[in-house]
PDB file of C-alpha atoms in Angstrom:
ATOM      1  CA  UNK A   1      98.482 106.866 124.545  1.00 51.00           C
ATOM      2  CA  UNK A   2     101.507 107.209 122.653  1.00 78.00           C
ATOM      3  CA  UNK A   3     100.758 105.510 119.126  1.00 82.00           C
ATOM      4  CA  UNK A   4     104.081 106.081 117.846  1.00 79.00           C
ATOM      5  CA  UNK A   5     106.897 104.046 119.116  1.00 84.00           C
ATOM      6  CA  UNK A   6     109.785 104.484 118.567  1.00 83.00           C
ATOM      7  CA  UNK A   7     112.740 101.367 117.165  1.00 86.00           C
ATOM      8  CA  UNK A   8     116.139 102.368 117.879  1.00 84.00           C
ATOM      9  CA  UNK A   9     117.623 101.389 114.793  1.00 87.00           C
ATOM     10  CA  UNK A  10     119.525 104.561 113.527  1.00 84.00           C
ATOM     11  CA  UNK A  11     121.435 106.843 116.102  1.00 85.00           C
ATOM     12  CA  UNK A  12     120.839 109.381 113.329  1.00 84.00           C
ATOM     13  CA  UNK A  13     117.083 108.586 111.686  1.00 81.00           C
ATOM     14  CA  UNK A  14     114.165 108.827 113.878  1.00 82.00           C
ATOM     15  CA  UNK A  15     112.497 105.842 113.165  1.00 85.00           C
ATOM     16  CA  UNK A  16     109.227 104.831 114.327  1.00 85.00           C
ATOM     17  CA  UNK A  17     106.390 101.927 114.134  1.00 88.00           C
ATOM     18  CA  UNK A  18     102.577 102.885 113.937  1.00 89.00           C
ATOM     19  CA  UNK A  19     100.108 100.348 114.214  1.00 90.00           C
ATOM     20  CA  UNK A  20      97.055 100.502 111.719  1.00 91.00           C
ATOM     21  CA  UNK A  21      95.703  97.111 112.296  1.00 91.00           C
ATOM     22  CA  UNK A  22      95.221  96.336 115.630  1.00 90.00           C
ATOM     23  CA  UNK A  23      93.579  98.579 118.711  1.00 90.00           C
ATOM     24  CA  UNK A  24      92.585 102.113 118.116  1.00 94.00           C
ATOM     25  CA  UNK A  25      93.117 101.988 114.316  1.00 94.00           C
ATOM     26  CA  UNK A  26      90.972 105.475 113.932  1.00 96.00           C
ATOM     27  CA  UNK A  27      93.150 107.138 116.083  1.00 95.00           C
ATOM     28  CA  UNK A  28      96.319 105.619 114.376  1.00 94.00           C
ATOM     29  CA  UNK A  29      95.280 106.170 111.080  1.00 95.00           C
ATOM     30  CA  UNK A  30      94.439 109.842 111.537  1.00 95.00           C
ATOM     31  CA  UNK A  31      98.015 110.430 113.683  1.00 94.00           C
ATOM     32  CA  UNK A  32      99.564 108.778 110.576  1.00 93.00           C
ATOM     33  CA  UNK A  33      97.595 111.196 108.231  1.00 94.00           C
ATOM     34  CA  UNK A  34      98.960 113.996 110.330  1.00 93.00           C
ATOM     35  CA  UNK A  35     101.964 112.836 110.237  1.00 90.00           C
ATOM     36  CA  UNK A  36     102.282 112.586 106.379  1.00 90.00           C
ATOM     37  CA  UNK A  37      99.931 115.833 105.551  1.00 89.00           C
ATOM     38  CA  UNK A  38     101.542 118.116 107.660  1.00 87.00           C
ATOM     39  CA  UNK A  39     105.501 116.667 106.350  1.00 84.00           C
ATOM     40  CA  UNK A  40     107.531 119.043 103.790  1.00 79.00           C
ATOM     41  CA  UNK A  41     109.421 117.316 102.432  1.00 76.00           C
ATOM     42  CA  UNK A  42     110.045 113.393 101.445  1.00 77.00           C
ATOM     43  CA  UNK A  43     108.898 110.674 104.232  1.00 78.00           C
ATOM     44  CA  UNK A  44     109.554 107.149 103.669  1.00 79.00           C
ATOM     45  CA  UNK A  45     106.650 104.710 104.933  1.00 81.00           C
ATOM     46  CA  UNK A  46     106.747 100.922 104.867  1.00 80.00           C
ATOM     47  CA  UNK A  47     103.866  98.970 104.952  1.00 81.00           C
ATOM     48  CA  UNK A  48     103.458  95.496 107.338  1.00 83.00           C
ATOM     49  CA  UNK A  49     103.604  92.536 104.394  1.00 85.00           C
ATOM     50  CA  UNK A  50     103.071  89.998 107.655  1.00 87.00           C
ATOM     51  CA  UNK A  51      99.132  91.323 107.645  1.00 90.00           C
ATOM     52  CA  UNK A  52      99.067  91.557 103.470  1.00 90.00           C
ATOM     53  CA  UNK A  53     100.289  87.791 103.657  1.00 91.00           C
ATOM     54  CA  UNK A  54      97.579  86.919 106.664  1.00 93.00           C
ATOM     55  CA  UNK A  55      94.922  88.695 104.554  1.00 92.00           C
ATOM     56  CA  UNK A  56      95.471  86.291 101.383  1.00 94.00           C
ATOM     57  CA  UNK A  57      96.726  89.309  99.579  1.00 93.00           C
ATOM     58  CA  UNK A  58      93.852  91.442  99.509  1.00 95.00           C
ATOM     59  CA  UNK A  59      93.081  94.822  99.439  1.00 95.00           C
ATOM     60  CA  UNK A  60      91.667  94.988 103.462  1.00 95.00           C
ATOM     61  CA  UNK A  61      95.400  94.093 104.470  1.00 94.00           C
ATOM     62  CA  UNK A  62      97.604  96.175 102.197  1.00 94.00           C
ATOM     63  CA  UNK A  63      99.374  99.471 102.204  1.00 94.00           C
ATOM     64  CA  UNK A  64      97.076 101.936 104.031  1.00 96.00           C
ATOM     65  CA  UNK A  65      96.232 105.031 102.198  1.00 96.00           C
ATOM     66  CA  UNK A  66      94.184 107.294 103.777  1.00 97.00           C
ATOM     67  CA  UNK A  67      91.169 108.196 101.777  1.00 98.00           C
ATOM     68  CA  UNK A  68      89.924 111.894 102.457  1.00 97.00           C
ATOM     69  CA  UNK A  69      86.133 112.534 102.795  1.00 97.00           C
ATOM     70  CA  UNK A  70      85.758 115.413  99.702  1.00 96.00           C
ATOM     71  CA  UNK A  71      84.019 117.968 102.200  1.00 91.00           C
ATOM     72  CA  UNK A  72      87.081 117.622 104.771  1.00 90.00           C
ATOM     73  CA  UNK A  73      89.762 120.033 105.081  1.00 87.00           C
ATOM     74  CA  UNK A  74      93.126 119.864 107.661  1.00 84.00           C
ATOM     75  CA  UNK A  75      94.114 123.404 109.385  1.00 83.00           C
ATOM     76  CA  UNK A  76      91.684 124.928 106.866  1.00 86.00           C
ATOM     77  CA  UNK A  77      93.123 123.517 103.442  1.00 90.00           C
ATOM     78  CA  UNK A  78      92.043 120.771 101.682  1.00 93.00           C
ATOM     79  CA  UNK A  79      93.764 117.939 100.756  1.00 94.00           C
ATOM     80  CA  UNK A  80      94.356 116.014  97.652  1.00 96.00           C
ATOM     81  CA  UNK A  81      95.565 112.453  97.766  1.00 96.00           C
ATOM     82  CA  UNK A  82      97.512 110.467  95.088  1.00 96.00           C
ATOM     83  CA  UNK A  83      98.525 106.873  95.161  1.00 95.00           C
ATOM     84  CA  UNK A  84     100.709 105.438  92.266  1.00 94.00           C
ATOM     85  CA  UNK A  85     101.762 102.565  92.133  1.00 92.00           C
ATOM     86  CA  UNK A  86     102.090  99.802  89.354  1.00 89.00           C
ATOM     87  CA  UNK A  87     100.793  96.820  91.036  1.00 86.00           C
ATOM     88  CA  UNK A  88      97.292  98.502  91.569  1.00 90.00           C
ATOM     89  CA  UNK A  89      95.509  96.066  89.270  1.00 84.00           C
ATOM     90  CA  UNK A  90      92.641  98.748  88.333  1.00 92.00           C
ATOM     91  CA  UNK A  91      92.282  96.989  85.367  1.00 83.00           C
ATOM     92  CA  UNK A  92      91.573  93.648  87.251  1.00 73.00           C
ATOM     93  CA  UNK A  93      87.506  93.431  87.326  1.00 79.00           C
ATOM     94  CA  UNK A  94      84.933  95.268  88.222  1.00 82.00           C
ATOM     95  CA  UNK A  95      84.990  94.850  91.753  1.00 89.00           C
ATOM     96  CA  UNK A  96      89.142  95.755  91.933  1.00 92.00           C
ATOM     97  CA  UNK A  97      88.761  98.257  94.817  1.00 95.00           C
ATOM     98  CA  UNK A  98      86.834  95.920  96.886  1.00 96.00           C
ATOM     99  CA  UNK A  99      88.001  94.984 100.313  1.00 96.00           C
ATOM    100  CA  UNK A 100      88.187  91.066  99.765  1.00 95.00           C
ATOM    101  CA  UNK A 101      90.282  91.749  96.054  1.00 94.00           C
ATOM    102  CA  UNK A 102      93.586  90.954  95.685  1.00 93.00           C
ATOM    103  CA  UNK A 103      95.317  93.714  95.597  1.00 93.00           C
ATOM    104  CA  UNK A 104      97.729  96.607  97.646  1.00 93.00           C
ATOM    105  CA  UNK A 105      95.707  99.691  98.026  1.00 95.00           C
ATOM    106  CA  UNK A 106      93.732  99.605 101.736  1.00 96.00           C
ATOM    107  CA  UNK A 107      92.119 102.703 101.605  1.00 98.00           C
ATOM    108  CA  UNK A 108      90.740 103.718 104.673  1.00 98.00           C
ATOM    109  CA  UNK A 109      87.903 106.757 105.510  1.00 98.00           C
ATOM    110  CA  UNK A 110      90.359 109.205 108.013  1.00 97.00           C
ATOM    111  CA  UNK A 111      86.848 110.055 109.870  1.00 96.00           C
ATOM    112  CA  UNK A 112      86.028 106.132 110.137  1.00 97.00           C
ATOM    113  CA  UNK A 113      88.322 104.447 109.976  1.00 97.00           C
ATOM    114  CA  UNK A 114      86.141 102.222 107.787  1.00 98.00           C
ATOM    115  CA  UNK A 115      87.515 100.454 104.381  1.00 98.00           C
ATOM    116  CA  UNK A 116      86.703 102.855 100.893  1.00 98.00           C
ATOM    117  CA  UNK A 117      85.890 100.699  97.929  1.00 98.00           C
ATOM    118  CA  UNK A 118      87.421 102.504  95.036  1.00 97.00           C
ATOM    119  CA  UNK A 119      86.101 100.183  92.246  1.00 96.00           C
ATOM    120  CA  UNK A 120      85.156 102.069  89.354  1.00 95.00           C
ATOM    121  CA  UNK A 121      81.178 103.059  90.336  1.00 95.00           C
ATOM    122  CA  UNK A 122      81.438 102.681  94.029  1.00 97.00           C
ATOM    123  CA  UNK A 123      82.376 105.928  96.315  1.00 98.00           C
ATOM    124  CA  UNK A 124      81.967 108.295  94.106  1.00 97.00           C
ATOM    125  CA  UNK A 125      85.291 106.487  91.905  1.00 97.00           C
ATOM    126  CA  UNK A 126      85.216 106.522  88.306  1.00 96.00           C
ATOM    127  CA  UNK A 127      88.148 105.489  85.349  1.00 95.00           C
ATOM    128  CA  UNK A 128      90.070 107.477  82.896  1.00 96.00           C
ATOM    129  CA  UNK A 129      93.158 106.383  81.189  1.00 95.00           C
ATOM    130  CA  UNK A 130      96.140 108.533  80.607  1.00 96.00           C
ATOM    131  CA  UNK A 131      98.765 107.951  78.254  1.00 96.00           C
ATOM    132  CA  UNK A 132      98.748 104.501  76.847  1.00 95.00           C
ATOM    133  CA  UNK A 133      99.302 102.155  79.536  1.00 95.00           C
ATOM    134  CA  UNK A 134      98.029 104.669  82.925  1.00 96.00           C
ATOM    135  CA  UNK A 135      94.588 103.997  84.619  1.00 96.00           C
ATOM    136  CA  UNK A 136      93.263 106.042  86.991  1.00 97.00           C
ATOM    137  CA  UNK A 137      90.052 106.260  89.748  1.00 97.00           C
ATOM    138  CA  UNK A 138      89.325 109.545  91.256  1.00 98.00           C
ATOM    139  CA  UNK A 139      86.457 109.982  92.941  1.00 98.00           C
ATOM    140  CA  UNK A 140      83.594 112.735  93.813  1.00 97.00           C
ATOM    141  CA  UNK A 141      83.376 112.266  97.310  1.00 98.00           C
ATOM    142  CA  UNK A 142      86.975 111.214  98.307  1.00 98.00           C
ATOM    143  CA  UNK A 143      89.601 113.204  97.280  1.00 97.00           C
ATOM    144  CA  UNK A 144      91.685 110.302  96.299  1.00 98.00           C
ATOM    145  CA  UNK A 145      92.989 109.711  93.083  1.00 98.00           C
ATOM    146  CA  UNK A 146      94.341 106.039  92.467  1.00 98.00           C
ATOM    147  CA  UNK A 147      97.158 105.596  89.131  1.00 96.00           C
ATOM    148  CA  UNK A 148      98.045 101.938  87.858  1.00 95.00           C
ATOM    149  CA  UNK A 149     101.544 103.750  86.755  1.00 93.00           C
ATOM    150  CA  UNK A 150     102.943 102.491  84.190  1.00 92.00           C
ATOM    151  CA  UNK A 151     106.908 102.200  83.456  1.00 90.00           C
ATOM    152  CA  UNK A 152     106.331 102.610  80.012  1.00 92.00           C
ATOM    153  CA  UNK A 153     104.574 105.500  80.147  1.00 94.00           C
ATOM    154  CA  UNK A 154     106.845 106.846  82.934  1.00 91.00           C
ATOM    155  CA  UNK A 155     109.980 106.172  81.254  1.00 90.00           C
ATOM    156  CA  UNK A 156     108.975 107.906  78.074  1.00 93.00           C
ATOM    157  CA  UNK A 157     107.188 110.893  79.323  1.00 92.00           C
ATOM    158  CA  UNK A 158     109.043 113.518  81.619  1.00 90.00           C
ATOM    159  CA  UNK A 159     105.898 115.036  83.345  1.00 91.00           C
ATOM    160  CA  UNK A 160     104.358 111.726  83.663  1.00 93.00           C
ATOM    161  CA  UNK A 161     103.659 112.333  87.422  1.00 92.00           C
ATOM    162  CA  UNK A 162     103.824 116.263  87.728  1.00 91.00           C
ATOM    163  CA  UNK A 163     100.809 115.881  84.406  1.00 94.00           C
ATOM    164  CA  UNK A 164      98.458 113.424  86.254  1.00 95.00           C
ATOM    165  CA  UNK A 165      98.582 115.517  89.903  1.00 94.00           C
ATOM    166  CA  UNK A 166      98.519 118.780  87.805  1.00 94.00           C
ATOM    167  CA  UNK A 167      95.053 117.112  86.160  1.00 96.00           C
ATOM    168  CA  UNK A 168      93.293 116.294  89.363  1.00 96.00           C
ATOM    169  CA  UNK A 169      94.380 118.164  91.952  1.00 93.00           C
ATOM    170  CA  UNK A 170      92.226 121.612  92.331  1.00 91.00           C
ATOM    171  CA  UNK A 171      93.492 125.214  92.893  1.00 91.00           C
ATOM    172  CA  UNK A 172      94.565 126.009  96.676  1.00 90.00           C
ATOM    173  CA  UNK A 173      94.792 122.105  97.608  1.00 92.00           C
ATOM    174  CA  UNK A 174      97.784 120.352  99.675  1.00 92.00           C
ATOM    175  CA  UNK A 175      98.803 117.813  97.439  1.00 92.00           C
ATOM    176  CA  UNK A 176     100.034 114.366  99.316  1.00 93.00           C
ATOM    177  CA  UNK A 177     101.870 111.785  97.432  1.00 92.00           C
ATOM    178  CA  UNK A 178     102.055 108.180  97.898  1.00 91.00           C
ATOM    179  CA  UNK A 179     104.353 106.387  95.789  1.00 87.00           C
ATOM    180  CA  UNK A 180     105.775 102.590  95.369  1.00 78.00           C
ATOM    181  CA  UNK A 181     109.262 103.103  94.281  1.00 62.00           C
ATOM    182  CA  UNK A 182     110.572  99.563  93.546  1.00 61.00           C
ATOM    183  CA  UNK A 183     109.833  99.631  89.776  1.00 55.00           C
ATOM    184  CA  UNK A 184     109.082 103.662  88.888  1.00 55.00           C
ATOM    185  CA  UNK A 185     111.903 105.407  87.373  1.00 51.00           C
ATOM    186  CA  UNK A 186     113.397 107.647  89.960  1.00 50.00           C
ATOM    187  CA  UNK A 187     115.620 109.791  87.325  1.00 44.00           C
ATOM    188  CA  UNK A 188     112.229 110.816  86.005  1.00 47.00           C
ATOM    189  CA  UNK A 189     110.221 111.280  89.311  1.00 48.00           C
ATOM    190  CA  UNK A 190     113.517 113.310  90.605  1.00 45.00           C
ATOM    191  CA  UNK A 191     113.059 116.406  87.864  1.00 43.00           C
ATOM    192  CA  UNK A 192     109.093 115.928  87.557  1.00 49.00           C
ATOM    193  CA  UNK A 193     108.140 116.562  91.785  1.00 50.00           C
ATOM    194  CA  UNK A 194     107.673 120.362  91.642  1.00 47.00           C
ATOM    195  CA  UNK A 195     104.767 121.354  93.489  1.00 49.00           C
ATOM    196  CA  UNK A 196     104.546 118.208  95.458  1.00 54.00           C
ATOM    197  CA  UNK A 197     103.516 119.465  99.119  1.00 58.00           C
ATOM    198  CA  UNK A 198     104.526 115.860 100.971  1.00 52.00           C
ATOM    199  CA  UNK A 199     105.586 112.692  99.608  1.00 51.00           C
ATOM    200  CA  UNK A 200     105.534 109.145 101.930  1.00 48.00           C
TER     201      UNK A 200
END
């Protein structure tokens, strides 16, 4: 089964549709882990808002991230995960990685397919803060690490993202970036991406 298909929108862009809700959404969630670990350079992913707006908002419906199981490793390396975005709401309760929040971050287990709370206690996640606005979850058993960005901070601090991955990420990892753009200062994030393996 081909769980790619292709939309001819582009003569020149090769531009494709993957499915993470419905069917075989193990299979299409590891094909679209593959797809983004194993890319060198930047890959632009949308997510389906149709599904956020069915799921009331929450978490369980929003952008997939895949969440990698800490012991796991892809043709022999490991890899280290980072989400930023600044609609994250980390900072909303306790329970603000949990499947039924309102949020955007529907991290998924690549071996399960299965939803990974990332509340601050649960899976291994705990919270630091960086700079004066950032929070961040990173956990012991995923190697996911989570950022409530901050414009602020961004704007006024030239290795705001190359400091954070440069903080969690651990010698001889693939690093894999995730990244809402809409309201992050690209002239910043353009100079500050060196030693970024893949961004989507």
């Amino acid at each position: 089964m081909d769980l790619l298909k292709p939309l001819q929108i582009h003569p020149e862009l090769p531009i494709s549709n993957i499915d993470l809700f419905n069917g075989d959404t193990l299979s299409s969630l590891q094909k679209y882990f593959e797809i983004c670990s194993q890319a060198s350079d930047l890959l632009v992913t949308t997510s389906c808002f149709a599904e956020w707006k069915k799921g009331k908002s929450t978490n369980g419906t929003a952008k997939v991230i895949p969440a990698v199981p800490a012991d796991s490793k892809v043709r022999g390396q490991a890899v280290r995960v980072f989400f930023f975005d600044d609609n994250i709401n980390l900072s909303l309760s306790a329970s603000s990685g949990a499947q039924e929040t309102k949020g955007i971050c529907n991290l998924r287990d690549i071996t399960t397919a299965k939803y990974v709370d990332f509340s601050a206690g649960c899976n291994g996640f705990t919270c630091d803060s960086a700079y004066r606005h950032t929070l961040i979850h990173h956990s012991s058993k995923y190697n996911n690490v989570l950022v409530q960005a901050n414009i602020l901070d961004a704007m006024s601090n030239v290795d705001y993202f190359s400091s954070i991955v440069s903080k969690y990420c651990q010698k001889g990892e693939k690093v894999l970036v995730f990244m809402e753009f809409v309201n992050m200062p690209l002239t910043n994030f353009a100079t500050d991406q060196a030693g970024f393996d893949s961004m989507c």
